Coordinates of C-alpha atoms in Angstrom, one line a residue:
Chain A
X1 CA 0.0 0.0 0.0
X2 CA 2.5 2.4 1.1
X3 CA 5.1 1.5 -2.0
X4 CA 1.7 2.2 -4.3
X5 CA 1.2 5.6 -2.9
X6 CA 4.9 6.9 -2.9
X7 CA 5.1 6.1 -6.5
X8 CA 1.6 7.0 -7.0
X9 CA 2.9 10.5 -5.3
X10 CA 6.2 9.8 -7.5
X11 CA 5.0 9.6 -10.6
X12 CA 2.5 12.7 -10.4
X13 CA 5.1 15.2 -8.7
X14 CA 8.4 14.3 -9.9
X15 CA 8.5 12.2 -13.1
X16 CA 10.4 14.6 -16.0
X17 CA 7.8 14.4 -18.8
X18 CA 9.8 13.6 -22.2
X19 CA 9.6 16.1 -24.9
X20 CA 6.4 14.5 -26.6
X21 CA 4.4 14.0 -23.5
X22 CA 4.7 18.0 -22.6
X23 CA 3.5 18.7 -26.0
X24 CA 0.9 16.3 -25.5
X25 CA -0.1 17.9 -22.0
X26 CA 0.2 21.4 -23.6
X27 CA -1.9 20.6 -26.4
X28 CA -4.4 19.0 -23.8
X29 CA -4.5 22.6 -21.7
X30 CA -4.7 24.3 -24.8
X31 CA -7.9 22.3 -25.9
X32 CA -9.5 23.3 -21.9
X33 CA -8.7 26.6 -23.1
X34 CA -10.5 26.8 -26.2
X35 CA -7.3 27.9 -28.2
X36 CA -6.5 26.2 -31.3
X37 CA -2.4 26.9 -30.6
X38 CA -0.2 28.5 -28.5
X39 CA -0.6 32.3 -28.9
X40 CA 2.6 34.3 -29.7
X41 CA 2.1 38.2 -29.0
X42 CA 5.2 40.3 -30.0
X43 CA 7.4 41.2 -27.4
X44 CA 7.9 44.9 -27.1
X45 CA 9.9 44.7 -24.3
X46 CA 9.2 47.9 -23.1
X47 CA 7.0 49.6 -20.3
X48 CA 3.7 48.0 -19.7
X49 CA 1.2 49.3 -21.7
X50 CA -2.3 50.8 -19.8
X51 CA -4.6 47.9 -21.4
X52 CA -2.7 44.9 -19.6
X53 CA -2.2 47.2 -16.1
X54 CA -6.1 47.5 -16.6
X55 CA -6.6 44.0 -17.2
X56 CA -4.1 42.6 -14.2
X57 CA -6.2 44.6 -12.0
X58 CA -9.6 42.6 -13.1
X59 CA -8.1 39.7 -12.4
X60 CA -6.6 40.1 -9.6
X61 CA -10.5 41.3 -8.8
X62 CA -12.1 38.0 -10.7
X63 CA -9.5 35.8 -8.9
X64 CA -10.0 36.8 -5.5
X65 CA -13.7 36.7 -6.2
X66 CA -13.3 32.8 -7.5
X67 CA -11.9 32.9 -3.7
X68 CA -14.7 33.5 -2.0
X69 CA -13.0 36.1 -0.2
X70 CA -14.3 39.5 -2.1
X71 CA -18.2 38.7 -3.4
X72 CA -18.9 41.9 -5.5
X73 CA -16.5 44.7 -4.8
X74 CA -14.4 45.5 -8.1
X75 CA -11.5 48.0 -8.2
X76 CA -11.2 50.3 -11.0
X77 CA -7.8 52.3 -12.1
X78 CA -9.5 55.0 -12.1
X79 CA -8.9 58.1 -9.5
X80 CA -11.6 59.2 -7.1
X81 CA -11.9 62.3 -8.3
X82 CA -13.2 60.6 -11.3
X83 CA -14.8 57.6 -10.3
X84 CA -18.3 59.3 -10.2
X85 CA -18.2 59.4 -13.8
X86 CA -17.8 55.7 -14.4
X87 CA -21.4 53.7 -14.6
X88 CA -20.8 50.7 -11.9
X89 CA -19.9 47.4 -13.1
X90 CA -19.7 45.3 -10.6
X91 CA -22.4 42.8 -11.9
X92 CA -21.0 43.0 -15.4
X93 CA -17.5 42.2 -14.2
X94 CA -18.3 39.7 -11.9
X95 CA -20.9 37.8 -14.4
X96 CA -18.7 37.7 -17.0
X97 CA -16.9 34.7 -18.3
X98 CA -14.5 36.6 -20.8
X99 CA -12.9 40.2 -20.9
X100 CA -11.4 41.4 -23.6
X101 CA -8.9 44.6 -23.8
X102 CA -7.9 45.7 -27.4
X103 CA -5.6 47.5 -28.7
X104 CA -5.9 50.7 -30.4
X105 CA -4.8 50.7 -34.3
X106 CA -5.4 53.9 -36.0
X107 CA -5.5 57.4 -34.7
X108 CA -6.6 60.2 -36.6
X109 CA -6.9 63.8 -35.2
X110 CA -8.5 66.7 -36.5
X111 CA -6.9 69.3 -34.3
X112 CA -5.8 72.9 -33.8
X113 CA -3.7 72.5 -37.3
X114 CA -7.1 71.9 -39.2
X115 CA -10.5 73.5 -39.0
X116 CA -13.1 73.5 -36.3
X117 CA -14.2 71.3 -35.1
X118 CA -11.5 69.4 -33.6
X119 CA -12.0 65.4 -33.3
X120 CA -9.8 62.3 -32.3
X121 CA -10.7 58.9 -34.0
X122 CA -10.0 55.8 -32.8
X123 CA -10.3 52.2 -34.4
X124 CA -10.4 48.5 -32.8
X125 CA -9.9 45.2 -34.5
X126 CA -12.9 43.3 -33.2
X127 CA -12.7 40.1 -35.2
X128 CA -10.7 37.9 -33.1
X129 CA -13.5 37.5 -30.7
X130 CA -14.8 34.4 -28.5
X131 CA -17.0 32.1 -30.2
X132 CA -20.6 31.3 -28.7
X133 CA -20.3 34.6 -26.1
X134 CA -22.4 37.4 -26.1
X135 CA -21.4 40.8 -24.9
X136 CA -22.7 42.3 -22.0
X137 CA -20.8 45.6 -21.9
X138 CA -18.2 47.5 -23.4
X139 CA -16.2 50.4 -22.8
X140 CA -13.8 53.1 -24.3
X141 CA -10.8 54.2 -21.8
X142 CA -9.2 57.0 -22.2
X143 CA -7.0 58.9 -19.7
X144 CA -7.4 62.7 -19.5
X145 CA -4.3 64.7 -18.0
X146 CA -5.0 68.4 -16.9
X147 CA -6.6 70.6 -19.0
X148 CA -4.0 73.3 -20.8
X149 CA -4.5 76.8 -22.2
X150 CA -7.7 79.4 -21.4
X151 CA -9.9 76.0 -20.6
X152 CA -8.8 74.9 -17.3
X153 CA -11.6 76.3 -15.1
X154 CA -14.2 75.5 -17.3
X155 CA -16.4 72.3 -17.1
X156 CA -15.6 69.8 -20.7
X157 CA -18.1 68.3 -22.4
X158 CA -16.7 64.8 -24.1
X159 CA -19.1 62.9 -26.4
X160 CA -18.2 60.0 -28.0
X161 CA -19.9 59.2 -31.4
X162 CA -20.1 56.0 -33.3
X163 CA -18.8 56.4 -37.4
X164 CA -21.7 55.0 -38.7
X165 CA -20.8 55.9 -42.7
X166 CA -17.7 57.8 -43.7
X167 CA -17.8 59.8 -47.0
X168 CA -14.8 61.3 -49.2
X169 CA -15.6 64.6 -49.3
X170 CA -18.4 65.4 -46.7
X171 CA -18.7 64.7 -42.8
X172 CA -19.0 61.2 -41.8
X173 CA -22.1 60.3 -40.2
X174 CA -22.1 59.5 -36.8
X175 CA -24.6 58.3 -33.8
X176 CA -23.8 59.5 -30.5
X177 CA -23.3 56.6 -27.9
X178 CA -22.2 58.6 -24.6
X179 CA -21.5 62.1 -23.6
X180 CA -19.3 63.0 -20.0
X181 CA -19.4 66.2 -18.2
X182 CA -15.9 66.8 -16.6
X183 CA -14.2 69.8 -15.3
X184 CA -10.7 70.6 -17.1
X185 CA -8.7 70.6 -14.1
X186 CA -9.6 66.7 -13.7
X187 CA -7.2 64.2 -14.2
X188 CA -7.6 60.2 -14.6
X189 CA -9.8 57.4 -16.6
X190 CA -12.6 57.9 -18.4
X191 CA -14.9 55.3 -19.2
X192 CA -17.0 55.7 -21.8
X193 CA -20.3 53.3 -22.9
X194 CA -19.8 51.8 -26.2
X195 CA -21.8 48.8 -25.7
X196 CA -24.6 49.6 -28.2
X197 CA -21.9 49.7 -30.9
X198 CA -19.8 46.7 -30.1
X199 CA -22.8 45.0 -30.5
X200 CA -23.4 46.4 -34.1
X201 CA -19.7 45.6 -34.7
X202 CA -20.0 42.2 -33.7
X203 CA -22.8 41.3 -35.6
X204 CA -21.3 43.2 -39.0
X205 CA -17.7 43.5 -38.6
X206 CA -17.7 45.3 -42.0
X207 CA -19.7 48.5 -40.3
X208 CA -16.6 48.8 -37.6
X209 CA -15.3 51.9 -39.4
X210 CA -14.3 53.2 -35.5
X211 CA -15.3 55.8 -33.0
X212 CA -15.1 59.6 -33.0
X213 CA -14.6 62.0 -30.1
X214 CA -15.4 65.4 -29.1
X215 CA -14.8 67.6 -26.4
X216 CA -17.3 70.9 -26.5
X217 CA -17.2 74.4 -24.1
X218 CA -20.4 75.3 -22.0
X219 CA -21.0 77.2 -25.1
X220 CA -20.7 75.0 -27.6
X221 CA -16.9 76.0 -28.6
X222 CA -14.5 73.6 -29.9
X223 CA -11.7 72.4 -27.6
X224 CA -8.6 70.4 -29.2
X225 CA -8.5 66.9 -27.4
X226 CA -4.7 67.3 -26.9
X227 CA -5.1 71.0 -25.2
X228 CA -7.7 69.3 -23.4
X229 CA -5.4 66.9 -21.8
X230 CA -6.7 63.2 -23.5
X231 CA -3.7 61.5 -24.1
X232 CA -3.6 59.6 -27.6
X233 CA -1.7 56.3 -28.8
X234 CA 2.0 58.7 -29.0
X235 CA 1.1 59.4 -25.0
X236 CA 3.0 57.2 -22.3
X237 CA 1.7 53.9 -22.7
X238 CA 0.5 53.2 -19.1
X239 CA -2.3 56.3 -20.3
X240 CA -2.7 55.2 -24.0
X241 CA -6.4 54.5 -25.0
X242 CA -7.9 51.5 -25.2
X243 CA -11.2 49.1 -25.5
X244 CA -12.4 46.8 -22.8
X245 CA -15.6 44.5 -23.7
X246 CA -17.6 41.7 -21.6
X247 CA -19.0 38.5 -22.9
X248 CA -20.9 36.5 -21.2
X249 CA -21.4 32.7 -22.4
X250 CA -24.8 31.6 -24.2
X251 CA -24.2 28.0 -22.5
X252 CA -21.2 25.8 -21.2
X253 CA -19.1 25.3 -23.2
X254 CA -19.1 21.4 -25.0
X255 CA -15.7 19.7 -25.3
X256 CA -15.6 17.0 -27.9
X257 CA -15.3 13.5 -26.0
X258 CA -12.4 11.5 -26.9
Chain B
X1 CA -1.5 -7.1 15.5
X2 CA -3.4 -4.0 15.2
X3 CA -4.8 -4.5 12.1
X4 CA -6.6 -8.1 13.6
X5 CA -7.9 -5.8 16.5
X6 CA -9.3 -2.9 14.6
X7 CA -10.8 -5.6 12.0
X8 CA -12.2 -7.2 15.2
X9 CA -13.6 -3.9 16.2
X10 CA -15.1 -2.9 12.8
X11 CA -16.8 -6.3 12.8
X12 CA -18.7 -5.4 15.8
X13 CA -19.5 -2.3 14.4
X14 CA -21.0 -3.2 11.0
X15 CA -24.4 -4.4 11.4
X16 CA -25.3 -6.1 8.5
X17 CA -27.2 -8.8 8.1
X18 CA -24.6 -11.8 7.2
X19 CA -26.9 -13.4 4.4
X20 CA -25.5 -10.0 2.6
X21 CA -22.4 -10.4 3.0
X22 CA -21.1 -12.5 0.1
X23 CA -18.6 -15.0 1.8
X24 CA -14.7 -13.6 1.2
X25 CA -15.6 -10.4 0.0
X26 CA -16.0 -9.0 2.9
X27 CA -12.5 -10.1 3.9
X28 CA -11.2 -8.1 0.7
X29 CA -12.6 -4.6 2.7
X30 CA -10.5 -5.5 5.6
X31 CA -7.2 -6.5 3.5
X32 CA -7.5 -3.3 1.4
X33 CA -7.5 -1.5 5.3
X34 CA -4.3 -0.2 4.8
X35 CA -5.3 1.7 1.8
X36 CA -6.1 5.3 2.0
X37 CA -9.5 6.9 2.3
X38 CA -11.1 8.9 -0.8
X39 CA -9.5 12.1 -0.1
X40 CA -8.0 15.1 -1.7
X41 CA -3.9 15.5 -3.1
X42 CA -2.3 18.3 -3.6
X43 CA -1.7 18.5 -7.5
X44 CA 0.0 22.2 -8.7
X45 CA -0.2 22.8 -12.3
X46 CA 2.0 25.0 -13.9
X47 CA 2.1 27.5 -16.6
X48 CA 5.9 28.2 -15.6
X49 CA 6.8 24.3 -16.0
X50 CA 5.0 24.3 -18.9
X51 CA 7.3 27.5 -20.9
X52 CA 3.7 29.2 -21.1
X53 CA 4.8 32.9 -19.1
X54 CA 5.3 34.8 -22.6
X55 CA 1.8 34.7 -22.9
X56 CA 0.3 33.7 -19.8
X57 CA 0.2 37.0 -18.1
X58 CA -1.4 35.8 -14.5
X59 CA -1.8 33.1 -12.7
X60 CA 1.9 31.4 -13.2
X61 CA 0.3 28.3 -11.9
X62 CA -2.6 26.9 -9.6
X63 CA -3.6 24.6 -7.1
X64 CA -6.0 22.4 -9.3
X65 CA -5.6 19.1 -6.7
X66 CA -6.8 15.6 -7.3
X67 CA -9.0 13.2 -5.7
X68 CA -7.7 9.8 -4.6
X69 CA -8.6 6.8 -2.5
X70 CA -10.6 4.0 -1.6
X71 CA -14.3 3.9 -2.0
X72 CA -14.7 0.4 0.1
X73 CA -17.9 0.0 2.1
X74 CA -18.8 1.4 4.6
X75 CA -18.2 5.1 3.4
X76 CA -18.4 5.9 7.1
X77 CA -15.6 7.4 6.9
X78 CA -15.8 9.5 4.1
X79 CA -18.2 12.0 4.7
X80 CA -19.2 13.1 0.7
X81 CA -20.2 9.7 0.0
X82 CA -23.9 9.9 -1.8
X83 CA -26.4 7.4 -1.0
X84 CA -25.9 6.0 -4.3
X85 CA -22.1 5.6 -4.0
X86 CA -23.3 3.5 -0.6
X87 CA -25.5 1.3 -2.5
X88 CA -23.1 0.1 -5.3
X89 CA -20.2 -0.2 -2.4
X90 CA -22.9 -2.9 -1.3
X91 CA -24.2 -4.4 -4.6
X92 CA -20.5 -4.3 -5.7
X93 CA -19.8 -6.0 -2.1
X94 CA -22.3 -9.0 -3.1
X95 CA -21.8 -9.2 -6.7
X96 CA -18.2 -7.5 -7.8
X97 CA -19.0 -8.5 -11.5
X98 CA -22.2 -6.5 -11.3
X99 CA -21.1 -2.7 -9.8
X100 CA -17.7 -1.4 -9.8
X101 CA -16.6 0.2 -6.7
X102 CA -18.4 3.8 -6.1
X103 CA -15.6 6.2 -7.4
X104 CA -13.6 8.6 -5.4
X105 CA -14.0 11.9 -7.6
X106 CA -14.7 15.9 -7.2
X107 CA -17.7 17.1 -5.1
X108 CA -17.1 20.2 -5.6
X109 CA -14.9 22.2 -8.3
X110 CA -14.6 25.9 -8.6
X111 CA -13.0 28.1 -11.6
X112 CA -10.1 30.0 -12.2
X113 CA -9.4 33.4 -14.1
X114 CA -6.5 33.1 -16.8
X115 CA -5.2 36.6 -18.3
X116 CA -3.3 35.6 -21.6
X117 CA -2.1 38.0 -24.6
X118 CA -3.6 36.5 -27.9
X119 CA -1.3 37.0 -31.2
X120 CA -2.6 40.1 -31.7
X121 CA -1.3 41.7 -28.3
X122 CA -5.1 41.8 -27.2
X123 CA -5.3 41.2 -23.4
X124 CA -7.9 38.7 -22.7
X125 CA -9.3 37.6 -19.1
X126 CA -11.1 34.5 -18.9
X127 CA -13.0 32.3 -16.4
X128 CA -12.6 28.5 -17.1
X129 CA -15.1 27.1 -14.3
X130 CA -14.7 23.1 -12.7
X131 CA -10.7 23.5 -13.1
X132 CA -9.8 23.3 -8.9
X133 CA -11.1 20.7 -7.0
X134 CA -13.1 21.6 -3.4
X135 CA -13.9 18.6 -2.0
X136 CA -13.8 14.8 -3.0
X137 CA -16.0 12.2 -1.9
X138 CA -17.6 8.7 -3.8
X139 CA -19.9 8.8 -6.2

């Protein structure tokens, strides 16, 4: 009995698989997973960029959570002074069974160099998403710095808009998907609702032509995002924009028996 | 010595009827006495062992754990035992050909939360539920 149960013990702690049966194993985890291979992201080797520092915090959240120890309480990097402006997500977070952060992949500005009114655009691959999962909520993150220039008493008003058709020579169309009230001096994440798109997106992929933001004066005035403090894809890359979305699975998912 | 007291002693306390206990079987409960009890092991599986870190941004690893043991009758002593897992310990105790032994096997699992890069440098965060065992007991 005892010899059984040391080499029982033996053979699950300290037996050196061989090359074929750690492929094997891999192959086996990757399959769990739900990933046809081993993923191989490009090492930048450089500062941590904001969307993984956002996503580390999550999990540390979901883990603890899948603990027992925390039931719904979530922490956001987001500053206090700011934290009013972000809808709670507490349920979204802790319901879902997938989050995904993407990166951002094109920037365009319209800014103080060009007419009035000044924009920022931003664009998300959304293709390489989880199959069978729905989502629940998205968001757009972007960090706003303090306010420069003649601005920085006054309260900004930040919409977000949806490029619904883009046209060569006239203004793109747009439908507006969230607006935030902040005051210039204000400094930290802000979270905008993007759900209602991301759900367009997914179902047309072809229709994902990105999002457009503006920042507007009590009176209607144009303010340049960069003057306004937003910091863009050339900012530090701890504060560089990104997307965060939340699936939720339709059912369990089905592994193929073997 | 000890092991012809405590069978002595388990004798006493087993109150079955003897025209359900299959002559010798019962014998085979005793001789696998030395055998350990359905219980949990500790099993750690590891993205770090497995080369996996370039992508695998949190956990390195986790406790999954395993369940291992004996299911012999009586389950007394194992306190997940089902009702069911008590009557094919029996029916396997009169008829071995008929029932297997109840298995020792998770009660309980819980999930874990994987944050992995995908080749496109997208962060994802995902819960893959039943991967750490809670509690074992026979089924």
């Amino acid at each position: 009995g005892s010899f059984l149960k040391n080499h029982l013990h033996s053979s699950f702690i300290h037996r050196k698989l061989s090359g074929r049966e750690k492929k094997e194993i891999q192959r086996e985890i990757l399959s769990i997973m739900g990933l046809p291979g081993r993923p191989r992201p490009h090492s930048e080797g450089k500062l941590p960029s904001s969307a993984p520092l956002f996503m580390l915090d999550l999990y540390h959240a979901m883990a603890s959570e899948d603990e027992d120890d925390v039931s719904q309480g979530v922490s956001h990097p987001v500053p206090s002074s700011l934290s009013t402006q972000i809808p709670p997500l507490g349920t979204v977070i802790s319901e879902a069974d997938t989050v995904m952060s993407f990166v951002n992949m094109v920037e365009q500005d319209q800014d103080i160099f060009h007419q009035k009114p000044y924009w920022k655009e931003f664009k998300f691959d959304l293709t390489q998403l989880p199959k069978g999962e729905t989502v629940t909520a998205a968001e757009f993150r972007i960090y706003k710095m303090k306010s420069f220039g003649r601005s920085t008493n006054k309260t900004l008003h930040i919409s977000v808009y949806e490029i619904n058709k883009s046209h060569h020579k006239r203004e793109s169309n747009l439908f507006l998907l969230d607006v935030q009230n902040i005051a210039a001096k204000e400094e930290g994440w802000l979270a905008f609702d993007i759900t209602a798109a991301s759900n367009r997106w997914l179902l047309n992929p072809k229709y994902n032509l990105g999002l457009r933001l503006y920042i507007e004066l009590d009176g209607g005035q144009s303010v340049d995002p960069g003057l306004a403090g937003l910091v863009g894809r050339r900012g530090p890359r701890p504060k560089q924009p990104f997307l965060v979305t939340f699936f939720r699975a339709n059912q369990p998912p089905i592994r193929a028996p073997r | 010595s000890v092991r012809r007291a405590m069978k002595k002693k388990e004798r006493k306390t087993n109150d079955l009827p003897q025209s359900n206990i299959v002559s010798g079987k019962y014998d085979h409960y005793h001789e696998s006495e030395g055998r350990e009890m359905c219980k949990r092991h500790e099993l750690y599986v590891s993205f770090r062992d497995l080369e996996w870190l370039d992508w695998v941004i949190a956990p390195q690893g986790y406790a999954a754990y395993y369940c291992h043991g004996e299911c012999s009758f009586p389950l007394d002593s194992c306190m997940n035992a089902t009702n069911h897992a008590i009557l094919q310990s029996l029916v396997h105790l009169m008829k071995p050909e008929a029932a297997p032994k109840a298995c020792c096997a998770p009660t309980k699992l819980s999930a874990i939360s994987v944050l992995y890069y995908d080749n496109s440098n997208n962060v994802i965060l995902k819960k893959y539920r039943n991967m750490v065992v809670k509690s074992c007991g026979c089924h």
